[in-house]
Coordinates of C-alpha atoms (C1' of nucleotides) in Angstrom, one line a residue:
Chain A
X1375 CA -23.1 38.5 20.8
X1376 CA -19.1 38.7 20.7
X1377 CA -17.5 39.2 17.1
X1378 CA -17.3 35.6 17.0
X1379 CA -15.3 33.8 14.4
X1380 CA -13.6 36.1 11.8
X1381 CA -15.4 35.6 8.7
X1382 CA -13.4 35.3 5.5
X1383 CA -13.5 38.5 3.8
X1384 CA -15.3 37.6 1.0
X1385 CA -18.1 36.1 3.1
X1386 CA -18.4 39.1 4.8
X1387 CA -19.1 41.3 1.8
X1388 CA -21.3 39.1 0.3
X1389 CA -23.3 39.9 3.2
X1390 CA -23.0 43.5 3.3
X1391 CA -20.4 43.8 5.8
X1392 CA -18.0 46.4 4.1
X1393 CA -16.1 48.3 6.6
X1394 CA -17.6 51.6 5.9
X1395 CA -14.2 54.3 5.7
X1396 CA -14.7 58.3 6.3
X1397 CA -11.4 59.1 4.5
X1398 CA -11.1 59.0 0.8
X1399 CA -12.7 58.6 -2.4
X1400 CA -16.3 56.9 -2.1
X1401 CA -15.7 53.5 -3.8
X1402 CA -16.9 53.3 -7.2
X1403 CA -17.3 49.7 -7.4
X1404 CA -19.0 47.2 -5.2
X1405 CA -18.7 43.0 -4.8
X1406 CA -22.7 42.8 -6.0
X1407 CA -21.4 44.8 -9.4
X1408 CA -18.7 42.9 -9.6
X1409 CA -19.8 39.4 -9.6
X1410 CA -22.5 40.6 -11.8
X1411 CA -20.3 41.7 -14.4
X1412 CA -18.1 38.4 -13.9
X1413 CA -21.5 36.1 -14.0
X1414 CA -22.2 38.3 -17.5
X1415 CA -19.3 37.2 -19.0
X1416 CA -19.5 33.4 -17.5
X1417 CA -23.3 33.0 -19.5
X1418 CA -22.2 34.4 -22.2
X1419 CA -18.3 33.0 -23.0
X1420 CA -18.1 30.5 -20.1
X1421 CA -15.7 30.5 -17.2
X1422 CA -12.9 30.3 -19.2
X1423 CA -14.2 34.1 -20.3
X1424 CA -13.9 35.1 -17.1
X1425 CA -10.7 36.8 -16.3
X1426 CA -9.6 39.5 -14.4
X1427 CA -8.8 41.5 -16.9
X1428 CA -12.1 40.9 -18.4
X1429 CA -14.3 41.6 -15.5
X1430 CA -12.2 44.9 -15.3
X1431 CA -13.1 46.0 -18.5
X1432 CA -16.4 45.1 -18.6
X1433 CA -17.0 47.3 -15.9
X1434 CA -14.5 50.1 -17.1
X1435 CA -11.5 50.3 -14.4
X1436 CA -8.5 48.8 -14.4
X1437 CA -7.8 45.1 -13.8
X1438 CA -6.2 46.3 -10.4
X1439 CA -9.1 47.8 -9.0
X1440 CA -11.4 45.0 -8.6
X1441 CA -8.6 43.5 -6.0
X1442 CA -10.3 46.2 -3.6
X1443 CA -13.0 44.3 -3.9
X1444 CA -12.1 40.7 -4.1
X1445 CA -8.9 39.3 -2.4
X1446 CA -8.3 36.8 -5.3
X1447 CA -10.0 35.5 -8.6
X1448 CA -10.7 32.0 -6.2
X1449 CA -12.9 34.7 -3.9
X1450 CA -14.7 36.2 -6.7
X1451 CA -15.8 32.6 -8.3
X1452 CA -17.0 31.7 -4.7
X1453 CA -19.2 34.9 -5.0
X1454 CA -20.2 34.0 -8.2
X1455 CA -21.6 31.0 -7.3
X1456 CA -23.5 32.1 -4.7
X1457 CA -25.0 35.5 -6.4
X1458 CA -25.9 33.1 -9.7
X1459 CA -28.7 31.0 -7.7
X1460 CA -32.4 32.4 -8.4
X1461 CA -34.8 32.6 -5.9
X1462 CA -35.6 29.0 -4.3
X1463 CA -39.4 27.7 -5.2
X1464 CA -41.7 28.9 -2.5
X1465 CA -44.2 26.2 -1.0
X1466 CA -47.5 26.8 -2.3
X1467 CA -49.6 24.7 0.4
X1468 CA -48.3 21.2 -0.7
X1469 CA -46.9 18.6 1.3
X1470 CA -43.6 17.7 2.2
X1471 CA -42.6 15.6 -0.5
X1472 CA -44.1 18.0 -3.8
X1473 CA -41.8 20.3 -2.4
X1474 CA -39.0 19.1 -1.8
X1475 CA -39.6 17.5 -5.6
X1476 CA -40.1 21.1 -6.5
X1477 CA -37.3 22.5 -4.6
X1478 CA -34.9 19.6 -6.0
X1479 CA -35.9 20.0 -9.9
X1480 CA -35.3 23.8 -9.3
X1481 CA -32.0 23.1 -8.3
X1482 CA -31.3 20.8 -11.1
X1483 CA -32.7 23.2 -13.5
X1484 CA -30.6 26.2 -12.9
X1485 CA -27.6 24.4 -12.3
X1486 CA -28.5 23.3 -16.4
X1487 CA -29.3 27.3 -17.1
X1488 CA -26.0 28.3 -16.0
X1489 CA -23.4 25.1 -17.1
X1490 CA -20.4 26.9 -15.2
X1491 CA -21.5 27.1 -12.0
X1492 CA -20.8 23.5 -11.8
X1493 CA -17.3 23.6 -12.8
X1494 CA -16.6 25.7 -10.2
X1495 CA -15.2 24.0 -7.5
X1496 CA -17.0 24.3 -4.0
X1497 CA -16.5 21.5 -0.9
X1498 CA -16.2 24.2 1.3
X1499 CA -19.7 24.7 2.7
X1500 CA -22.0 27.1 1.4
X1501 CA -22.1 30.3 3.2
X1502 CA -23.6 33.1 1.0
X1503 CA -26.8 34.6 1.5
X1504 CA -28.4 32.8 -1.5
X1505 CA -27.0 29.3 -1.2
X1506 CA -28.1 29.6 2.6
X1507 CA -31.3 30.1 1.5
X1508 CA -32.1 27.0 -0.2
X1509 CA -30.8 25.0 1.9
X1510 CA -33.0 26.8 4.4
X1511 CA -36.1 26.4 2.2
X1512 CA -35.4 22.5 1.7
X1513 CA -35.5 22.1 5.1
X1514 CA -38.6 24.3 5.5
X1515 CA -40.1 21.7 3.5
X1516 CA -39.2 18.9 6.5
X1517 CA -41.1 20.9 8.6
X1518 CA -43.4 19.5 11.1
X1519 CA -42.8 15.9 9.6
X1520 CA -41.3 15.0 13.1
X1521 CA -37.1 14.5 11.6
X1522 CA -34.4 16.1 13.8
X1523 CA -32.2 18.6 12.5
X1524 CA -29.5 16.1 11.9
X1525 CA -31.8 14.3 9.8
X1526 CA -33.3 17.1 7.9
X1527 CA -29.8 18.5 7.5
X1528 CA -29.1 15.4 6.0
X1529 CA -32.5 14.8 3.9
X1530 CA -31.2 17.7 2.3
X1531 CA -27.7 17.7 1.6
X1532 CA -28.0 14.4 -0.1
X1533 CA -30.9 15.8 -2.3
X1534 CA -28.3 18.8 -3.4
X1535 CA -25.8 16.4 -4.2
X1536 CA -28.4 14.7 -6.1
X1537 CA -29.6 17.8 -8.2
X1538 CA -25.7 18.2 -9.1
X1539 CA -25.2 14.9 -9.9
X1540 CA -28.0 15.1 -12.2
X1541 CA -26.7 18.1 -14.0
X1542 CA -23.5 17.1 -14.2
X1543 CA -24.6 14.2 -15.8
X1544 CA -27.1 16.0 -18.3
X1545 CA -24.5 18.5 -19.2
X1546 CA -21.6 15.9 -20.2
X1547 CA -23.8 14.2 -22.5
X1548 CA -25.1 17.0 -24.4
X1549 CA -24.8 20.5 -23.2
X1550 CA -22.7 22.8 -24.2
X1551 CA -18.2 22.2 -22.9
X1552 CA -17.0 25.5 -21.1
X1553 CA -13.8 24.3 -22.4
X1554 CA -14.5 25.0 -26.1
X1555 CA -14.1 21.0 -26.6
X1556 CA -15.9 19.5 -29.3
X1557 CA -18.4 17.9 -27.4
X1558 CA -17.4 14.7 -27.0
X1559 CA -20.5 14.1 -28.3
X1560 CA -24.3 12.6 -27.9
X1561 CA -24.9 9.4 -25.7
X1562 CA -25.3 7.6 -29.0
X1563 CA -22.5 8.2 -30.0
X1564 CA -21.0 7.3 -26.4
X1565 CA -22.3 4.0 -26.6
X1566 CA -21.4 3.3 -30.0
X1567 CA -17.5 4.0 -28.9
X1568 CA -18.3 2.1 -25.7
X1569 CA -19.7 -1.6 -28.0
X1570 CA -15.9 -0.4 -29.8
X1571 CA -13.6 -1.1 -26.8
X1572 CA -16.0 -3.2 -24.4
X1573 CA -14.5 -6.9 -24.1
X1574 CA -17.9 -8.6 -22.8
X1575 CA -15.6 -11.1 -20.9
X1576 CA -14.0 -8.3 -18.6
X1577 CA -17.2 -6.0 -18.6
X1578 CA -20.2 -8.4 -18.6
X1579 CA -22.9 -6.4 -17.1
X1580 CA -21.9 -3.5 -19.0
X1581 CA -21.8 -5.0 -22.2
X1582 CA -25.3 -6.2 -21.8
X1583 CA -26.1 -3.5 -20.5
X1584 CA -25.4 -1.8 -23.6
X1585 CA -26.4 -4.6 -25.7
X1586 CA -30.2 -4.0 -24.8
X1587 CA -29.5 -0.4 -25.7
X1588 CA -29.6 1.1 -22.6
X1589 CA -28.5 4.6 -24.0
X1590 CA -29.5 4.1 -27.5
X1591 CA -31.8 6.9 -28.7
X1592 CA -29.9 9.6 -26.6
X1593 CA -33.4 10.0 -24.7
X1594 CA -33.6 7.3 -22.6
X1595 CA -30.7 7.6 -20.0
X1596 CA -30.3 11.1 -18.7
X1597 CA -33.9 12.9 -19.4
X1598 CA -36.1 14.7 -17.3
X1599 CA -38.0 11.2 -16.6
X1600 CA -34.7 9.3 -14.9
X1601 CA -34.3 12.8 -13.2
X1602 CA -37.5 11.8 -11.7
X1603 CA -36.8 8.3 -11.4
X1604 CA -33.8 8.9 -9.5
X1605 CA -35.4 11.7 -6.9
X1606 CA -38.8 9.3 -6.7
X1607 CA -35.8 6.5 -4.8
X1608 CA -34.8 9.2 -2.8
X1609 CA -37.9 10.2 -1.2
X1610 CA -39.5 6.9 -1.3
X1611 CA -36.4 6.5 1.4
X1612 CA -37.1 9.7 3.4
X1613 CA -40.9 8.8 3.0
X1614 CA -40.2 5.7 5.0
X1615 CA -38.0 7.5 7.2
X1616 CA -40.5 9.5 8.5
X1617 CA -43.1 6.8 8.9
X1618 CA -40.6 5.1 11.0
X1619 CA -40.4 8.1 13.5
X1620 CA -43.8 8.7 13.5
X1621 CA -44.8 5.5 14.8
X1622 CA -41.3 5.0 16.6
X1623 CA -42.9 8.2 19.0
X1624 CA -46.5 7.4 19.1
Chain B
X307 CA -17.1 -4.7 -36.9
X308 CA -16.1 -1.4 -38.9
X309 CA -13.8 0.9 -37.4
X310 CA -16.5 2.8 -35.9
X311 CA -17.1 6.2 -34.5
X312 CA -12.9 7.4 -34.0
X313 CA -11.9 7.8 -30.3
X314 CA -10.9 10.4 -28.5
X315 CA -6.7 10.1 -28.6
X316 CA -6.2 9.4 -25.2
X317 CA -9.4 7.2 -24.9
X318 CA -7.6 5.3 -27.5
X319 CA -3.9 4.9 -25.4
X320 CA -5.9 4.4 -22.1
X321 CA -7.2 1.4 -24.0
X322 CA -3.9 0.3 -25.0
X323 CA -4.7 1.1 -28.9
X324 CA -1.2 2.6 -29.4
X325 CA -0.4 3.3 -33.4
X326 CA 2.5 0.9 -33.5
X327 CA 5.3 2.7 -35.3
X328 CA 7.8 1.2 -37.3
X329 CA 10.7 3.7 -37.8
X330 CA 12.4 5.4 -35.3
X331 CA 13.1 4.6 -31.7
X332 CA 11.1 3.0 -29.9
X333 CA 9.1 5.0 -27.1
X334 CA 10.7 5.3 -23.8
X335 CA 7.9 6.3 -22.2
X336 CA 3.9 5.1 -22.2
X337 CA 0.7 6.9 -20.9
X338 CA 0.5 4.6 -17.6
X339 CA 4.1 6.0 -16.9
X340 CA 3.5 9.2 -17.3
X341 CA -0.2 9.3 -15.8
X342 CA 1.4 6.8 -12.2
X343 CA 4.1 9.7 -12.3
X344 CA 0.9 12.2 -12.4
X345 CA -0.7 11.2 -9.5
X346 CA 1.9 10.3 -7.5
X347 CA 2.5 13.9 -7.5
X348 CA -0.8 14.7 -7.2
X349 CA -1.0 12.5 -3.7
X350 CA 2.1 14.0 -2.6
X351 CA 0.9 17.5 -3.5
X352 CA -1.9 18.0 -4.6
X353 CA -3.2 19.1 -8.1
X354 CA -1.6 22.0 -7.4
X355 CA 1.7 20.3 -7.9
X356 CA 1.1 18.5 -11.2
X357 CA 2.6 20.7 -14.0
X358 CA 3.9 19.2 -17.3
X359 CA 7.1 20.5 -16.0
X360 CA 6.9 18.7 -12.9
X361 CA 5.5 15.7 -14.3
X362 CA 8.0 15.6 -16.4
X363 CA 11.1 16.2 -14.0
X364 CA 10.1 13.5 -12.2
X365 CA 10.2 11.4 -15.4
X366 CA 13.7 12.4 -16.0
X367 CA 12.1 13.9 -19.8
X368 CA 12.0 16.9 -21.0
X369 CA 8.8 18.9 -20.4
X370 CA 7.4 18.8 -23.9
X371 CA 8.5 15.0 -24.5
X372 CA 5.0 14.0 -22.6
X373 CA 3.2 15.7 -25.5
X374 CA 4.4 12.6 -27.6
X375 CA 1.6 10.7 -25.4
X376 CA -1.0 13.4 -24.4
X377 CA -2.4 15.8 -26.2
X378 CA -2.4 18.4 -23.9
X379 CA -3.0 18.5 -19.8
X380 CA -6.4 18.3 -20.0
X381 CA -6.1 15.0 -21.3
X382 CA -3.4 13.9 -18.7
X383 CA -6.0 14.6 -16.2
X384 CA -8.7 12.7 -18.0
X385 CA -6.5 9.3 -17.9
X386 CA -5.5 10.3 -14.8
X387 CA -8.7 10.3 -12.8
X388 CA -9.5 6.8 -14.7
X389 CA -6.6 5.0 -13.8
X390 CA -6.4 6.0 -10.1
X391 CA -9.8 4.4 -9.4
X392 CA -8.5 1.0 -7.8
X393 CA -10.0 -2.2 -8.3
X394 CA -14.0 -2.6 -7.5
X395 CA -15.0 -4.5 -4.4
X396 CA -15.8 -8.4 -5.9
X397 CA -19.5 -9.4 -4.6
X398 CA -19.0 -12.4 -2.0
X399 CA -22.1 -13.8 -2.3
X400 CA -24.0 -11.5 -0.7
X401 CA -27.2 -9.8 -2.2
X402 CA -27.5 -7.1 -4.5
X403 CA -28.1 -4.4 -1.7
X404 CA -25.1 -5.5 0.7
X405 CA -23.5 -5.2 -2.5
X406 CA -24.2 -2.3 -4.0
X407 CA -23.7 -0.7 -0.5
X408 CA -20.3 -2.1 -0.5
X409 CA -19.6 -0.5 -3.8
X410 CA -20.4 2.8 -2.8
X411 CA -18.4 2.8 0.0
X412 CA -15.4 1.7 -1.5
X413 CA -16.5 5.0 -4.0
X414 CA -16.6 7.1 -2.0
X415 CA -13.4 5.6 -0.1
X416 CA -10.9 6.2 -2.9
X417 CA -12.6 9.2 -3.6
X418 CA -11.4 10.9 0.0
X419 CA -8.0 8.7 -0.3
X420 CA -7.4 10.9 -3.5
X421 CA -9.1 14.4 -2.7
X422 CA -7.9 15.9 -6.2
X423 CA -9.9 13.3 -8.1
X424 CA -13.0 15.6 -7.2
X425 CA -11.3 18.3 -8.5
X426 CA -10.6 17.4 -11.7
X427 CA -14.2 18.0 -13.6
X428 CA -15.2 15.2 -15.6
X429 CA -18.7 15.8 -17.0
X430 CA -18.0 14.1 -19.5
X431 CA -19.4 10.7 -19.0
X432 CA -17.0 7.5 -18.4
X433 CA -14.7 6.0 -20.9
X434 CA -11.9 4.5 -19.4
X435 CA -11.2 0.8 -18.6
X436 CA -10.9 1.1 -14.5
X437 CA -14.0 3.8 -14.2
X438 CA -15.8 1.3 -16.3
X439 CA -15.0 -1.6 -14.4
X440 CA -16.2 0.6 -11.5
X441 CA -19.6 0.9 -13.6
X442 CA -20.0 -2.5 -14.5
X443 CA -19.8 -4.1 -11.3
X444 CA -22.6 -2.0 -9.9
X445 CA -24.7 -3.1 -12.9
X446 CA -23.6 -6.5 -12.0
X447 CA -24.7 -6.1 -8.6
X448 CA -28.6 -5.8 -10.0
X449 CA -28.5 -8.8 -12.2
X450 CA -31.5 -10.9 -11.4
X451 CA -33.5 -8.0 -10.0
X452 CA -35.9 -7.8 -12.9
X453 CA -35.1 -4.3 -13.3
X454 CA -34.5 -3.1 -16.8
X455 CA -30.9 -2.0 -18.0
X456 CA -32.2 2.1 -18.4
X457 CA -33.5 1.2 -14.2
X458 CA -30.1 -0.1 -13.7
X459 CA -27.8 2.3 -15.6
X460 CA -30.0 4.8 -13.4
X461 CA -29.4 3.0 -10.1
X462 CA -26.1 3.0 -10.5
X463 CA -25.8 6.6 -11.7
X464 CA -27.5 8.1 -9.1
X465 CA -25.4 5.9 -6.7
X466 CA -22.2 7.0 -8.0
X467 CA -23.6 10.4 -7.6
X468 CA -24.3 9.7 -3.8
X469 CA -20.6 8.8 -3.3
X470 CA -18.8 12.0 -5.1
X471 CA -21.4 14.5 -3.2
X472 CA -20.8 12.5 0.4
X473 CA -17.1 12.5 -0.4
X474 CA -17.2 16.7 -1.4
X475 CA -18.9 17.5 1.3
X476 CA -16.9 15.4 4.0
X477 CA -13.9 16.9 2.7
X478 CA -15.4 20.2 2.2
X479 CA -15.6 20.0 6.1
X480 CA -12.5 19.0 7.4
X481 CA -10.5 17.3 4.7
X482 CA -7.6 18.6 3.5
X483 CA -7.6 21.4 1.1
X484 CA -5.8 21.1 -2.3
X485 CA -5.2 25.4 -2.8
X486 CA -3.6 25.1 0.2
X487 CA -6.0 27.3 1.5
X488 CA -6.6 28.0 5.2
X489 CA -8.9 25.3 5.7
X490 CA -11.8 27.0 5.6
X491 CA -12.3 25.3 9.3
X492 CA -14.1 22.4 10.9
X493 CA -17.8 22.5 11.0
X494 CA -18.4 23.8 14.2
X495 CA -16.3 26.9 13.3
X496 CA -19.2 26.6 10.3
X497 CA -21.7 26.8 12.8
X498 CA -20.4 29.3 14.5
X499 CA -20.2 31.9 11.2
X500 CA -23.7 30.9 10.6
X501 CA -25.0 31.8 13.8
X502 CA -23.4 35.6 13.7
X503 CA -24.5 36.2 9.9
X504 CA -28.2 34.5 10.1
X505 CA -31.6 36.4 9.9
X506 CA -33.8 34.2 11.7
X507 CA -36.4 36.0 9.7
X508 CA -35.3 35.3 6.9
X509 CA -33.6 32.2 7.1
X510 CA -36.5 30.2 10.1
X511 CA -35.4 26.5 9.1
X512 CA -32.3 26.8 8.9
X513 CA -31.4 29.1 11.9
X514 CA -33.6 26.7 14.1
X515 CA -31.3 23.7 12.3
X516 CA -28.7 25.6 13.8
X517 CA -29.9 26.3 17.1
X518 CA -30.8 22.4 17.5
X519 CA -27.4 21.7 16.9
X520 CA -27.7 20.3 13.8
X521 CA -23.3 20.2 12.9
X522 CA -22.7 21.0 16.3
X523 CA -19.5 18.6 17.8
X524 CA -18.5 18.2 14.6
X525 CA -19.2 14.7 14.0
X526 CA -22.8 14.9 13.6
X527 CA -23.6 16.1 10.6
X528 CA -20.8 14.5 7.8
X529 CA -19.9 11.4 9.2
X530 CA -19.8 7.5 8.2
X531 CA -23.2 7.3 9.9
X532 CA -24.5 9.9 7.8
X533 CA -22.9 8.1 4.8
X534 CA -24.9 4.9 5.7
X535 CA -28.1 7.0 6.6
X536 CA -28.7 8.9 3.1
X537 CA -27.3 5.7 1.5
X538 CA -30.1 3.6 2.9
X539 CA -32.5 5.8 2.0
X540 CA -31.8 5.4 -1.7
X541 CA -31.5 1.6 -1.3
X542 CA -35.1 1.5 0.2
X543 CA -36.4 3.3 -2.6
X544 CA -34.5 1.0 -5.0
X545 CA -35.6 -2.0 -3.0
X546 CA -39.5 -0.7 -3.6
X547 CA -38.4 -0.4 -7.5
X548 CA -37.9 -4.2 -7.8
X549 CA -40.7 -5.2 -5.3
X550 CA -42.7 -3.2 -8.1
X551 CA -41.3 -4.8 -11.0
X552 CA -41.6 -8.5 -9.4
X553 CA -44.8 -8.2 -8.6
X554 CA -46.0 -6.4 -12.3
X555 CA -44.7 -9.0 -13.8
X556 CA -45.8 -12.1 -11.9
Chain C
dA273 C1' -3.3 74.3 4.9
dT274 C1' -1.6 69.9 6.2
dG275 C1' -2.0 65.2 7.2
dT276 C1' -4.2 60.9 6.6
dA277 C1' -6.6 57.1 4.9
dC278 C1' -8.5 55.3 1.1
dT279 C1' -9.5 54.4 -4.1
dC280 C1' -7.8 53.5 -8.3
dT281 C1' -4.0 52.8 -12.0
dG282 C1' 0.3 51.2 -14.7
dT283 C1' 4.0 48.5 -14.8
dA284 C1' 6.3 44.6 -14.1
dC285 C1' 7.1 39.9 -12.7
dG286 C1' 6.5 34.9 -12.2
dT287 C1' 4.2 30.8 -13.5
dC288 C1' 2.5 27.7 -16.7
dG289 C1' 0.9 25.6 -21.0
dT290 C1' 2.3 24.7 -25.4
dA291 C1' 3.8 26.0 -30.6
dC292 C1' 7.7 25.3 -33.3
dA293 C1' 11.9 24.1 -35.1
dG294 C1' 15.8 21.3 -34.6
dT295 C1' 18.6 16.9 -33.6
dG296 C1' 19.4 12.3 -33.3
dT297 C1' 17.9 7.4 -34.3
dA298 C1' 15.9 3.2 -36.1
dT299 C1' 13.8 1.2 -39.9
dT300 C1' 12.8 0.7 -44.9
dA301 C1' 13.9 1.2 -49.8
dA302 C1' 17.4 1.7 -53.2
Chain D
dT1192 C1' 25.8 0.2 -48.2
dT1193 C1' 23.6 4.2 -48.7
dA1194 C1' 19.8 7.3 -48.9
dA1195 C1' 15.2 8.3 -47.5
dT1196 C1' 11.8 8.4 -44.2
dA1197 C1' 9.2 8.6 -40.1
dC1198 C1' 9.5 9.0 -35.5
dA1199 C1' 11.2 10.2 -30.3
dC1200 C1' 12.9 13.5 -27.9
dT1201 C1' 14.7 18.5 -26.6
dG1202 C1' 15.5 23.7 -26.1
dT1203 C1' 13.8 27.9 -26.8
dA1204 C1' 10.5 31.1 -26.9
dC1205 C1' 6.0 33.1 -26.7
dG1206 C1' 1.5 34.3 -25.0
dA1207 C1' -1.9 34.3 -21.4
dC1208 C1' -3.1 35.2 -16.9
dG1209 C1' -2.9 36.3 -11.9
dT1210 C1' -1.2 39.5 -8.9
dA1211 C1' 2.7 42.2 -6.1
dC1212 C1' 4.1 46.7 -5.7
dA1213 C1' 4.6 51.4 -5.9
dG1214 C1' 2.7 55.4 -7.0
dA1215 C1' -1.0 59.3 -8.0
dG1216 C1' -5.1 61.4 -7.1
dT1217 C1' -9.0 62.4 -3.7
dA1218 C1' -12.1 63.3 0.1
dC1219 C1' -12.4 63.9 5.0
dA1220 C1' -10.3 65.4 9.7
dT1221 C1' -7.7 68.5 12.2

DNA sequence: ATGTACTCTGTACGTCGTACAGTGTATTAA
DNA sequence: TTAATACACTGTACGACGTACAGAGTACAT
């Protein structure tokens, strides 16, 4: 078991990997204050709330300090977004497809509980404790239903990207703007200003689309029933994905 | 046809609703000038690179003359991530899956031609003329599938949903970073760090993911393959949708 | 006691967005 | 023609924020 790859820094802390020092001062901080201080201030002000300076004083050091801690204000947002994921749903006996449903609508429903997380930026692949363990609980869920790891890996990547999809969606018509916008208000209203500027000649399909009031009442495009709409695609596809490698090994 | 709910400012100049003046000079400038300049910067840079400063330089303005034509840089980015969308793949005939599966290709295509579009947070839903040409001809694409226009507006979302997430994560893993960070490395590297931090205690599936080799050459887990394979898994469930709705209402 | 490594702090700088006041210009009204 | 007006553009300046750097204090090792 060499020292393998370097791990970011960062990374490394989040997983408990401080270098422990015999000279000095016992630090007074620690990353897991830290980010818990900085996800404080993001639910209650937003990210834009969350500043350096900020942090620092919330915890009651010097802005300078927490830089013993984090390498950059980019490291601590990566930490943030890890530490701010709850527990994942445990199985409770079901089948594969209840829950991954369970597991997906979790997703979905603290990404909605904490609007920020989504604004922060993250292609690189998850690597924190907590992220790691949903993704390994979605593909506990795939267990035994006879998918290879690609395939599973797969399975559930796509169902991440569609419980942030979905909140992405839900919180740009209605939730609450980090920014302090506005809110560039309700879906009614969004489909009001979209009948304004539509020319049905250029935009057919979309103008009848909107014509048989497709987001009229604000209910009917981005509620909890298209969340399930959407997901019930999704595993109607994996569903037949597994029939087909059942049989395909009898 | 009263003048409605008011538009957003920009919304208005993406549409081409300028407030015609009368005195003064004419503009030497528009919001398509300014937002090409934008992203031209942005492809040769990154959104790193685009500053009103910058932007403006390579204008030959002065910095604060773009605020004649956008209220600040949010809003630059806002037209800017609608007008670098290019034009939507024309149907050739072809059935509403082929496509709809060329349409999201061709999203997610543009989206890894112009990495900082995924960077630039729009939650806010769609309101300019290209991204809703992108919308509408996905609509289009389900005309005479008996599905409703809530099913189709869905379909369509949760599609466009598929393409960002495949095109975050593909660059997340190998793409080119717009900090100019490190490159957080390939995905066997990824593998690699996950092996030397993971608990197989605590984290079963996904340590046994990793020991089948789930991303192990690289290749295997993010790649066009992949693309099709989650993609046709949504398809199937859409093409059950319609089977259901021909036959409830035969 | 002395050195050393480490934690924490204060100051200062650079970058960037943008508020504001000013200058010139084309159109309208007199 | 002249004066008034509305508008396009510019220069300066300020405030916010991230962070580099150079100490100052502190615990352990010798």
């Amino acid at each position: 078991m060499a020292e393998g790859p370097a791990l970011p820094p960062v990374v490394a802390r989040m997983w408990g990997r401080d270098p422990v020092s015999r000279h000095g001062p016992r630090p007074s901080l620690s990353l897991e204050g830290i980010t818990a201080a900085a996800i404080g201030i993001a639910d209650a002000e937003g990210l834009a709330g969350v500043r350096m300076s900020s942090v620092a004083r919330s915890m009651g050091v010097a802005t300078m300090s927490l830089y013993r801690y984090v390498g950059s204000k980019e490291e601590l947002l990566v930490a943030m977004a890890d530490a701010a994921a709850p527990d994942p749903p445990e199985p409770e006996g079901t089948g594969w497809r209840d829950h991954l449903t369970v597991w997906t609508r979790a997703h979905r429903d603290f990404l909605l509980d904490r609007p920020w997380l989504l604004h922060i930026t993250r292609f690189a692949p998850p690597m924190g404790p907590r992220s790691l363990l949903w993704l390994d609980r979605g593909l506990a869920a795939l267990d035994g239903t006879g998918l290879g790891a690609g395939e599973r890996m797969n399975v559930v990547s796509t169902l991440t990207g569609y419980a942030v999809s979905h909140a992405g969606l839900a919180l740009g018509a209605g939730g609450p703007e980090p920014p302090g916008e506005e809110e560039a208000a309700g879906l009614a209203e969004y489909g009001a200003i979209l009948t304004e500027v539509l020319d049905p000649e250029t935009y057919p399909a979309l103008a009848a689309a909107v014509g048989e009031d497709a987001f009229g009442d604000g209910d009917e495009w981005i509620d909890d029933g298209d969340f399930g709409f959407g997901l019930g695609l999704l595993l109607d596809g994996v569903e037949a994905l597994i029939a087909a490698r059942r049989t395909a090994r009898s």
